[in-house]
Short mmCIF file of C-alpha atoms in Angstrom, two decimals:
data_model
loop_
_atom_site.label_atom_id
_atom_site.label_comp_id
_atom_site.label_asym_id
_atom_site.label_seq_id
_atom_site.Cartn_x
_atom_site.Cartn_y
_atom_site.Cartn_z
CA MET A 16 -52.71 -16.68 18.44
CA THR A 17 -50.82 -19.94 19.37
CA VAL A 18 -47.12 -19.56 20.68
CA HIS A 19 -45.17 -22.63 19.15
CA GLU A 20 -43.25 -24.34 21.75
CA LEU A 21 -39.67 -25.59 19.80
CA SER A 22 -36.55 -27.24 20.60
CA ARG A 23 -33.13 -26.11 19.84
CA THR A 24 -32.76 -28.92 17.40
CA ASP A 25 -35.86 -27.69 15.97
CA ALA A 26 -35.35 -24.17 15.68
CA ARG A 27 -31.87 -24.70 14.16
CA ARG A 28 -33.62 -26.62 11.77
CA ILE A 29 -35.95 -24.53 10.54
CA ALA A 30 -33.08 -21.55 10.38
CA VAL A 31 -31.19 -24.33 8.33
CA ARG A 32 -33.53 -25.31 5.96
CA ALA A 33 -34.73 -21.55 5.07
CA GLN A 34 -31.30 -20.44 4.12
CA LEU A 35 -31.72 -23.58 1.76
CA LEU A 36 -28.61 -25.57 3.45
CA ASP A 37 -30.46 -28.68 4.24
CA ARG A 38 -30.24 -31.32 1.28
CA ASN A 39 -33.12 -29.73 -0.94
CA ARG A 40 -31.08 -27.65 -3.08
CA PRO A 41 -32.76 -24.29 -4.74
CA ALA A 42 -33.79 -25.05 -8.85
CA ASN A 43 -31.38 -22.35 -9.71
CA LEU A 44 -29.71 -18.74 -8.41
CA LEU A 45 -32.59 -16.62 -9.04
CA ALA A 46 -34.86 -18.82 -6.72
CA LEU A 47 -31.96 -18.95 -4.11
CA VAL A 48 -32.28 -15.23 -4.04
CA ARG A 49 -35.51 -14.74 -4.38
CA GLN A 50 -35.63 -17.64 -1.24
CA VAL A 51 -32.63 -15.99 0.54
CA THR A 52 -33.76 -12.32 -0.24
CA LEU A 53 -30.33 -11.01 -0.70
CA LEU A 54 -26.81 -11.32 -1.06
CA GLN A 55 -24.37 -9.45 0.50
CA ILE A 56 -21.67 -7.65 -1.69
CA ASP A 57 -18.19 -7.28 -0.13
CA PRO A 58 -14.77 -7.18 -1.65
CA THR A 59 -12.90 -9.07 0.30
CA ALA A 60 -12.04 -12.58 -1.72
CA ALA A 61 -9.75 -14.25 0.10
CA ILE A 62 -11.32 -17.52 -0.82
CA ALA A 63 -14.21 -16.16 -3.43
CA PRO A 64 -16.52 -13.46 -3.24
CA THR A 65 -18.97 -13.28 -0.73
CA ALA A 66 -21.91 -13.62 -3.13
CA ASP A 67 -20.68 -16.32 -5.27
CA LEU A 68 -19.43 -18.06 -2.19
CA VAL A 69 -23.27 -17.97 -0.83
CA ALA A 70 -24.23 -18.84 -4.11
CA TRP A 71 -21.86 -22.16 -4.65
CA SER A 72 -22.51 -23.31 -0.75
CA ARG A 73 -26.40 -23.62 -1.54
CA LEU A 74 -26.11 -24.33 -5.58
CA GLY A 75 -23.05 -26.63 -5.16
CA PRO A 76 -20.69 -27.51 -8.10
CA THR A 77 -23.37 -26.84 -11.23
CA TYR A 78 -23.03 -23.13 -9.90
CA ALA A 79 -20.59 -20.87 -12.02
CA PRO A 80 -20.11 -16.98 -11.16
CA VAL A 81 -20.73 -16.10 -15.14
CA GLU A 82 -24.66 -17.06 -13.95
CA LEU A 83 -24.30 -14.21 -11.06
CA THR A 84 -23.03 -11.56 -13.86
CA ALA A 85 -25.55 -12.96 -16.21
CA ALA A 86 -28.64 -12.27 -14.21
CA LEU A 87 -27.11 -8.79 -13.21
CA ALA A 88 -26.82 -8.16 -17.18
CA ASP A 89 -30.42 -9.39 -17.83
CA ARG A 90 -31.63 -7.41 -14.94
CA SER A 91 -33.74 -10.27 -12.89
CA LEU A 92 -31.06 -9.42 -9.88
CA VAL A 93 -30.23 -6.03 -9.31
CA GLU A 94 -27.46 -4.30 -7.10
CA LEU A 95 -29.34 -2.43 -4.55
CA TRP A 96 -27.75 -0.78 -1.43
CA ALA A 97 -24.73 -3.39 -1.47
CA THR A 98 -26.58 -6.09 -1.79
CA ILE A 99 -27.79 -8.15 -4.72
CA ARG A 100 -31.55 -8.62 -4.81
CA PRO A 101 -34.39 -10.01 -7.28
CA ALA A 102 -35.49 -6.91 -9.29
CA GLU A 103 -38.83 -7.05 -8.13
CA ASP A 104 -37.92 -6.50 -4.62
CA VAL A 105 -37.07 -2.82 -5.59
CA THR A 106 -40.94 -1.87 -5.64
CA LEU A 107 -40.42 -2.38 -2.06
CA TYR A 108 -37.65 0.48 -0.91
CA ARG A 109 -39.42 2.98 -3.34
CA ALA A 110 -41.09 4.39 -0.32
CA GLU A 111 -38.04 4.68 1.47
CA MET A 112 -36.49 6.16 -1.22
CA ARG A 113 -39.35 8.91 -1.44
CA GLN A 114 -38.74 9.53 2.18
CA VAL A 115 -35.15 9.99 1.80
CA ARG A 116 -35.65 12.51 -1.07
CA GLU A 117 -37.70 14.34 0.90
CA GLY A 118 -34.97 14.46 3.98
CA LYS A 119 -37.07 12.64 6.46
CA LEU A 120 -34.52 9.86 7.43
CA SER A 121 -31.39 12.74 8.34
CA ALA A 122 -31.47 16.49 8.37
CA ARG A 123 -27.96 16.12 8.15
CA LEU A 124 -27.70 14.82 5.26
CA HIS A 125 -30.30 15.95 3.47
CA GLU A 126 -28.79 19.39 3.87
CA TRP A 127 -25.71 19.02 2.52
CA ILE A 128 -27.15 17.35 -0.36
CA LEU A 129 -28.97 20.53 -0.98
CA ALA A 130 -25.93 22.56 -0.32
CA ASN A 131 -24.32 20.57 -2.97
CA ASP A 132 -27.42 20.47 -5.54
CA ARG A 133 -25.28 21.77 -8.51
CA CYS A 134 -22.92 18.94 -8.73
CA ARG A 135 -25.91 16.30 -8.19
CA LEU A 136 -27.46 17.69 -11.30
CA ASP A 137 -23.97 17.67 -12.74
CA ILE A 138 -23.93 14.09 -12.09
CA LEU A 139 -27.55 13.30 -13.63
CA ALA A 140 -26.70 15.20 -16.50
CA ARG A 141 -23.55 13.28 -17.21
CA LEU A 142 -25.14 9.70 -16.48
CA THR A 143 -28.22 11.16 -19.24
CA ALA A 144 -26.00 11.92 -22.42
CA GLU A 145 -23.04 8.98 -21.28
CA GLY A 146 -24.58 6.42 -19.82
CA PRO A 147 -23.15 4.18 -17.16
CA GLN A 148 -19.57 5.72 -15.95
CA PRO A 149 -17.31 4.99 -12.23
CA SER A 150 -17.65 7.49 -9.71
CA ARG A 151 -14.11 8.63 -11.05
CA ARG A 152 -15.41 10.47 -14.62
CA LEU A 153 -17.84 12.35 -12.92
CA PRO A 154 -17.84 15.41 -11.82
CA ASP A 155 -17.09 16.95 -8.53
CA THR A 156 -18.30 20.56 -8.30
CA CYS A 157 -19.31 19.92 -4.99
CA ALA A 158 -19.56 23.50 -3.16
CA VAL A 159 -19.44 21.69 0.21
CA PRO A 160 -16.97 19.21 0.93
CA TRP A 161 -17.70 15.61 2.86
CA THR A 162 -16.07 15.26 6.14
CA SER A 163 -16.08 12.47 7.86
CA THR A 164 -13.60 10.79 10.20
CA GLY A 165 -13.70 7.77 7.88
CA TRP A 166 -12.82 6.80 4.22
CA THR A 167 -15.31 8.75 2.57
CA ASN A 168 -13.63 11.80 4.15
CA ASP A 169 -13.03 14.32 0.91
CA LYS A 170 -14.59 11.49 -1.21
CA ASN A 171 -17.07 14.04 -2.70
CA VAL A 172 -18.49 12.27 -5.54
CA ILE A 173 -18.57 8.82 -4.22
CA ARG A 174 -20.34 9.81 -0.72
CA LEU A 175 -22.92 11.93 -3.11
CA LEU A 176 -23.67 9.20 -5.41
CA ASP A 177 -24.33 6.72 -2.40
CA LEU A 178 -26.95 9.06 -0.88
CA MET A 179 -28.43 10.03 -4.68
CA ALA A 180 -28.67 5.97 -4.88
CA ALA A 181 -30.76 6.17 -1.85
CA ARG A 182 -32.82 8.59 -3.10
CA GLY A 183 -33.69 6.08 -5.93
CA GLU A 184 -32.00 8.77 -8.47
CA VAL A 185 -29.40 7.17 -9.59
CA ALA A 186 -28.24 3.04 -9.26
CA VAL A 187 -25.46 0.60 -9.91
CA ALA A 188 -25.52 -0.13 -13.56
CA GLY A 189 -22.55 -3.05 -13.48
CA ARG A 190 -19.12 -2.94 -12.45
CA GLN A 191 -15.36 -2.60 -14.33
CA GLY A 192 -13.45 -4.69 -12.05
CA ARG A 193 -14.04 -3.67 -8.73
CA ASP A 194 -15.36 -0.01 -10.32
CA ARG A 195 -19.43 0.30 -9.69
CA LEU A 196 -20.60 1.89 -12.94
CA TRP A 197 -23.41 4.67 -12.05
CA ASP A 198 -26.51 4.62 -14.10
CA LEU A 199 -29.92 6.79 -14.03
CA ALA A 200 -32.02 4.46 -11.81
CA GLU A 201 -34.72 4.33 -14.00
CA ARG A 202 -32.79 2.63 -16.59
CA VAL A 203 -31.79 0.03 -13.89
CA TYR A 204 -34.48 -0.63 -12.22
CA PRO A 205 -37.85 -1.94 -13.34
CA ASP A 206 -40.60 0.88 -13.76
CA GLU A 207 -42.98 -0.53 -11.04
CA PRO A 208 -45.16 2.19 -8.79
CA ALA A 209 -43.86 1.90 -4.73
CA VAL A 210 -45.88 -0.33 -2.81
CA PRO A 211 -47.31 2.41 0.00
CA ALA A 212 -44.53 2.70 2.77
CA GLU A 213 -46.45 0.72 5.54
CA GLU A 214 -47.55 -2.16 3.27
CA ALA A 215 -43.60 -1.97 2.57
CA MET A 216 -42.11 -2.38 5.39
CA ARG A 217 -44.63 -5.02 6.72
CA ARG A 218 -43.69 -7.28 3.14
CA ARG A 219 -40.32 -6.64 3.74
CA ASP A 220 -40.42 -8.22 7.16
CA GLU A 221 -42.40 -10.94 5.91
CA ARG A 222 -39.72 -11.91 3.35
CA ARG A 223 -37.25 -11.41 5.78
CA LEU A 224 -38.61 -13.90 8.10
CA ARG A 225 -39.00 -16.38 5.19
CA ALA A 226 -35.33 -16.16 4.60
CA LEU A 227 -34.46 -16.68 8.38
CA GLY A 228 -37.22 -18.87 9.41
CA ILE A 229 -36.75 -17.57 12.81
CA ALA A 230 -35.80 -14.29 14.04
CA ARG A 231 -36.81 -11.97 16.73
CA ALA A 232 -39.53 -9.36 16.43
CA LYS A 233 -37.23 -6.64 17.54
CA THR A 234 -33.34 -6.88 18.14
CA THR A 235 -29.75 -4.71 17.56
CA LYS A 236 -30.20 -2.62 14.66
CA VAL A 237 -27.77 -2.57 11.95
CA PRO A 238 -27.27 -1.58 8.50
CA ILE A 239 -28.06 -3.22 4.85
CA GLU A 240 -30.41 -5.55 6.34
CA PRO A 241 -31.83 -5.88 9.41
CA TYR A 242 -31.78 -8.97 11.98
CA ASP A 243 -35.72 -8.38 13.31
CA VAL A 244 -39.08 -8.94 11.82
CA GLY A 245 -41.52 -7.14 13.49
CA GLN A 246 -44.72 -9.42 13.98
CA ALA A 247 -44.39 -11.21 11.05
CA GLY A 248 -45.21 -14.99 11.44
CA GLU A 249 -46.16 -16.25 14.37
CA PRO A 250 -45.18 -16.54 17.68
CA ALA A 251 -42.77 -18.84 19.37
CA VAL A 252 -40.57 -19.59 22.11
CA VAL A 253 -37.08 -21.97 22.14
CA GLU A 254 -36.28 -24.19 25.03
CA GLY A 255 -33.51 -22.79 27.53
CA VAL A 256 -33.39 -19.91 25.02
CA LYS A 257 -34.85 -16.25 26.77
CA GLY A 258 -37.78 -13.99 25.29
CA GLU A 259 -40.02 -14.82 22.24
CA TRP A 260 -39.37 -15.47 18.92
CA ARG A 261 -41.37 -15.26 15.57
CA VAL A 262 -41.46 -18.36 13.46
CA ASP A 263 -42.59 -18.70 9.47
CA PRO A 264 -45.38 -20.86 9.92
CA ALA A 265 -44.85 -22.16 6.48
CA GLN A 266 -41.59 -23.82 8.31
CA LEU A 267 -43.14 -25.84 10.57
CA ALA A 268 -43.38 -29.41 10.56
CA GLN A 269 -40.95 -29.57 6.95
CA PRO A 270 -38.78 -32.63 6.70
CA PHE A 271 -35.63 -32.05 7.65
CA THR A 272 -32.68 -33.91 6.05
CA GLY A 273 -29.05 -32.02 6.90
CA ARG A 274 -25.90 -32.08 4.86
CA THR A 275 -22.56 -30.45 4.89
CA ALA A 276 -21.65 -27.06 4.13
CA LEU A 277 -18.93 -24.48 4.12
CA LEU A 278 -20.45 -21.24 4.86
CA SER A 279 -19.52 -17.38 3.88
CA PRO A 280 -18.35 -15.30 6.86
CA PHE A 281 -21.51 -13.48 5.75
CA ASP A 282 -23.34 -16.18 5.13
CA ARG A 283 -26.84 -14.73 6.77
CA LEU A 284 -27.18 -18.08 8.62
CA ILE A 285 -24.56 -17.07 11.27
CA HIS A 286 -24.50 -13.08 9.97
CA ASP A 287 -26.65 -12.18 13.69
CA ARG A 288 -24.38 -13.32 16.19
CA ARG A 289 -26.29 -13.17 19.11
CA ARG A 290 -29.10 -15.49 16.94
CA THR A 291 -26.49 -17.69 16.45
CA LEU A 292 -25.15 -18.09 19.80
CA GLU A 293 -28.82 -18.61 21.24
CA LEU A 294 -29.85 -21.14 18.45
CA PHE A 295 -26.60 -22.84 17.51
CA GLY A 296 -23.89 -21.90 20.55
CA PHE A 297 -21.18 -20.82 18.26
CA ASP A 298 -19.25 -18.52 18.81
CA TYR A 299 -17.98 -16.42 15.32
CA GLY A 300 -16.53 -13.47 14.50
CA LEU A 301 -14.60 -12.23 11.92
CA GLU A 302 -10.89 -11.58 12.57
CA MET A 303 -9.31 -10.39 9.36
CA TYR A 304 -9.70 -6.79 11.15
CA LYS A 305 -7.51 -8.36 13.81
CA PRO A 306 -3.61 -8.77 13.89
CA ALA A 307 -3.03 -11.70 13.14
CA ALA A 308 -1.35 -12.77 16.62
CA GLN A 309 -5.06 -12.13 17.89
CA ARG A 310 -7.10 -14.44 15.31
CA ARG A 311 -8.23 -17.71 17.03
CA TRP A 312 -9.53 -18.89 13.57
CA GLY A 313 -8.01 -17.05 10.90
CA TYR A 314 -8.18 -14.26 8.58
CA TYR A 315 -11.27 -15.31 6.70
CA ALA A 316 -12.22 -18.62 8.38
CA LEU A 317 -15.69 -20.14 6.83
CA PRO A 318 -18.20 -21.58 9.26
CA ILE A 319 -18.43 -25.57 8.93
CA LEU A 320 -22.01 -26.43 8.87
CA VAL A 321 -23.27 -30.54 9.86
CA GLY A 322 -26.55 -31.29 9.33
CA ASP A 323 -28.29 -28.75 11.96
CA ARG A 324 -25.29 -28.10 13.85
CA LEU A 325 -22.43 -25.66 12.88
CA VAL A 326 -19.28 -27.48 14.31
CA GLY A 327 -16.10 -25.46 13.35
CA LYS A 328 -14.22 -23.31 11.36
CA LEU A 329 -12.18 -23.30 8.27
CA ASP A 330 -8.63 -21.39 7.87
CA ALA A 331 -7.98 -21.37 3.90
CA ALA A 332 -6.91 -19.00 1.29
CA ALA A 333 -7.06 -19.37 -2.56
CA ASP A 334 -3.61 -19.15 -3.95
CA ARG A 335 -4.61 -18.50 -7.37
CA LYS A 336 -0.88 -18.19 -8.72
CA ALA A 337 0.22 -21.68 -7.28
CA GLY A 338 -3.07 -23.20 -8.59
CA VAL A 339 -3.81 -24.42 -4.61
CA LEU A 340 -6.70 -24.10 -2.16
CA ARG A 341 -4.37 -23.60 0.87
CA VAL A 342 -6.21 -25.37 4.07
CA HIS A 343 -4.12 -23.58 6.86
CA ALA A 344 -6.41 -25.60 9.91
CA ILE A 345 -9.80 -27.03 10.56
CA HIS A 346 -10.61 -25.69 13.84
CA GLU A 347 -12.99 -28.27 15.68
CA ASP A 348 -15.43 -26.87 17.91
CA GLU A 349 -15.67 -30.21 19.56
CA PRO A 350 -14.10 -33.12 18.44
CA PHE A 351 -15.25 -34.59 14.65
CA THR A 352 -16.77 -37.93 14.67
CA LYS A 353 -15.30 -40.19 11.94
CA GLN A 354 -18.31 -39.35 10.11
CA GLN A 355 -18.07 -35.48 10.56
CA ALA A 356 -14.37 -35.49 9.82
CA THR A 357 -15.40 -37.59 6.38
CA SER A 358 -17.91 -34.97 4.94
CA VAL A 359 -16.16 -31.79 6.04
CA ARG A 360 -12.83 -32.97 4.10
CA ALA A 361 -15.13 -33.83 1.09
CA GLU A 362 -16.72 -30.60 1.12
CA ILE A 363 -13.42 -29.10 1.07
CA ALA A 364 -12.22 -30.98 -1.77
CA ALA A 365 -15.85 -29.79 -3.71
CA LEU A 366 -14.51 -26.14 -2.90
CA GLY A 367 -11.34 -26.88 -4.26
CA ASP A 368 -12.47 -28.16 -7.47
CA TRP A 369 -15.30 -25.58 -7.76
CA LEU A 370 -12.53 -23.05 -7.61
CA GLN A 371 -10.51 -24.84 -9.96
CA LEU A 372 -7.50 -25.42 -7.28
CA SER A 373 -5.79 -28.79 -5.89
CA SER A 374 -6.59 -28.86 -1.85
#
């Protein structure tokens, strides 16, 4: 197979276009999520919830958060393992759910679930009888408590629900504020048969490459959604970057017209920090977990995209009590041109308008 030779500009444009961040905006929310594969869920909302911020950055001022609420309510989108995905994609995860039920992925977790099978059955019985429930209303009859050095220590029901979700027994059916409402998975997910494990993994790799445009075949293992794509797509090399990549052939030789966008810190364009540095030369890290004195860019700084370049970070916060989007700083990686400065300030104003805050 021919190895495609790409410049860094080519590679960046493929990545930006695949993430629907060029000037051709997607038609609607469902079309957006089907292309980018997922919206990550994160409770931090210094400006807006990350799922809404990602949607706004693609769809623009026409997007309203009630659209996401409605799509989750009618089950065209579903919550799956801390992400929001198209409902039809669940079939690609059923084989993995079966493997978890059979104990093939983690012997320790499987043994803990078996030790607390009575509690698992009690939870299923309560959900069957009463429908969606927050975790605090579900019975904790665990015989063996969950131990951890993290926040889940002794959070038996929460941990068991997460594992039952991984087994495909329960699913998030909605939310009350920040509380997840749990129900039987069969009431939430579409009734579609599982795709065989090997084929499902191949199709997931293909879906991921379509969303990323260009990625490594194998790289660092991360939770929630991998960065790598296996043998999906076709091989490519990028000028000035070591190693081989995989590229979505549908993205090759496509026209590119860029625009300015403000990105969530959890945006898939920049989520793989190594790829971001290699292709964009962009140094970025989420700093909300650092002491204030150690932050370079701010608590929840938004990466700034102009065309096919990541050019800086916006340090801002939504002060809803005062009705203001407070802009603390615009960090320019290199001095902005007059045109860049104008477009960035226009996008900040558009963000304020969307949030219904003055900026």
